[in-house]
């Protein structure tokens, strides 16, 4: 895993949070139609772009 595989976010209270890539995000495949999904993502960059707003919840 490299730094490029990490997701770096800024929380509402201005804390920097770094999340490493995990393979269990395979559910986030792109929608094609009711019966088909695209390939499983291999990096956060396939799901998000700089400036996207995301909701994070701690387990």
PDB file of C-alpha atoms in Angstrom:
ATOM      1  CA  UNK A   1       0.000   0.000   0.000  1.00  0.00           C
ATOM      2  CA  UNK A   2       1.371   3.385  -0.917  1.00  0.00           C
ATOM      3  CA  UNK A   3       0.453   6.897   0.136  1.00  0.00           C
ATOM      4  CA  UNK A   4      -1.341   7.283  -3.206  1.00  0.00           C
ATOM      5  CA  UNK A   5      -3.755   4.542  -2.095  1.00  0.00           C
ATOM      6  CA  UNK A   6      -4.783   6.532   0.987  1.00  0.00           C
ATOM      7  CA  UNK A   7      -7.744   8.861   1.305  1.00  0.00           C
ATOM      8  CA  UNK A   8      -6.872  12.062   3.162  1.00  0.00           C
ATOM      9  CA  UNK A   9      -9.804  14.051   4.524  1.00  0.00           C
ATOM     10  CA  UNK A  10     -10.261  17.155   6.629  1.00  0.00           C
ATOM     11  CA  UNK A  11     -12.894  16.764   9.338  1.00  0.00           C
ATOM     12  CA  UNK A  12     -15.337  19.438  10.424  1.00  0.00           C
ATOM     13  CA  UNK A  13     -13.124  20.227  13.416  1.00  0.00           C
ATOM     14  CA  UNK A  14     -10.107  20.647  11.084  1.00  0.00           C
ATOM     15  CA  UNK A  15      -8.404  17.325  11.881  1.00  0.00           C
ATOM     16  CA  UNK A  16      -6.597  15.523   9.067  1.00  0.00           C
ATOM     17  CA  UNK A  17      -7.659  11.883   8.769  1.00  0.00           C
ATOM     18  CA  UNK A  18      -5.860   9.355   6.562  1.00  0.00           C
ATOM     19  CA  UNK A  19      -7.677   6.182   5.541  1.00  0.00           C
ATOM     20  CA  UNK A  20      -5.848   3.327   3.854  1.00  0.00           C
ATOM     21  CA  UNK A  21      -7.509   1.477   0.968  1.00  0.00           C
ATOM     22  CA  UNK A  22      -9.429  -1.625   1.946  1.00  0.00           C
ATOM     23  CA  UNK A  23     -10.598  -4.312  -0.462  1.00  0.00           C
ATOM     24  CA  UNK A  24     -14.018  -4.558   1.205  1.00  0.00           C
ATOM     25  CA  UNK A  25     -15.100  -1.437  -0.714  1.00  0.00           C
ATOM     26  CA  UNK A  26     -15.885  -3.686  -3.662  1.00  0.00           C
ATOM     27  CA  UNK A  27     -19.591  -2.981  -3.147  1.00  0.00           C
ATOM     28  CA  UNK A  28     -18.972   0.550  -4.518  1.00  0.00           C
ATOM     29  CA  UNK A  29     -19.052  -0.614  -8.136  1.00  0.00           C
ATOM     30  CA  UNK A  30     -20.444   1.757 -10.762  1.00  0.00           C
ATOM     31  CA  UNK A  31     -24.078   1.262 -11.775  1.00  0.00           C
ATOM     32  CA  UNK A  32     -24.618   0.178 -15.389  1.00  0.00           C
ATOM     33  CA  UNK A  33     -28.228  -1.044 -15.318  1.00  0.00           C
ATOM     34  CA  UNK A  34     -30.591  -2.991 -13.079  1.00  0.00           C
ATOM     35  CA  UNK A  35     -28.751  -6.246 -13.754  1.00  0.00           C
ATOM     36  CA  UNK A  36     -25.174  -5.070 -14.208  1.00  0.00           C
ATOM     37  CA  UNK A  37     -22.480  -3.277 -12.258  1.00  0.00           C
ATOM     38  CA  UNK A  38     -19.040  -2.172 -13.368  1.00  0.00           C
ATOM     39  CA  UNK A  39     -15.725  -3.510 -12.079  1.00  0.00           C
ATOM     40  CA  UNK A  40     -14.760  -3.333  -8.420  1.00  0.00           C
ATOM     41  CA  UNK A  41     -12.735  -0.198  -7.659  1.00  0.00           C
ATOM     42  CA  UNK A  42      -9.046  -0.623  -6.891  1.00  0.00           C
ATOM     43  CA  UNK A  43      -8.367   2.843  -5.462  1.00  0.00           C
ATOM     44  CA  UNK A  44     -10.211   5.755  -3.881  1.00  0.00           C
ATOM     45  CA  UNK A  45      -9.432   7.781  -7.016  1.00  0.00           C
ATOM     46  CA  UNK A  46     -11.891   5.576  -8.920  1.00  0.00           C
ATOM     47  CA  UNK A  47     -14.653   6.623  -6.504  1.00  0.00           C
ATOM     48  CA  UNK A  48     -13.865  10.199  -5.494  1.00  0.00           C
ATOM     49  CA  UNK A  49     -12.402  13.400  -6.852  1.00  0.00           C
ATOM     50  CA  UNK A  50     -10.612  16.143  -4.959  1.00  0.00           C
ATOM     51  CA  UNK A  51     -13.211  18.438  -3.409  1.00  0.00           C
ATOM     52  CA  UNK A  52     -15.916  15.764  -3.008  1.00  0.00           C
ATOM     53  CA  UNK A  53     -17.831  15.870   0.258  1.00  0.00           C
ATOM     54  CA  UNK A  54     -18.023  12.540   2.079  1.00  0.00           C
ATOM     55  CA  UNK A  55     -19.753  11.446   5.262  1.00  0.00           C
ATOM     56  CA  UNK A  56     -17.509   9.452   7.606  1.00  0.00           C
ATOM     57  CA  UNK A  57     -18.735   7.541  10.607  1.00  0.00           C
ATOM     58  CA  UNK A  58     -16.445   5.941  13.170  1.00  0.00           C
ATOM     59  CA  UNK A  59     -17.134   2.275  14.031  1.00  0.00           C
TER      60      UNK A  59
END
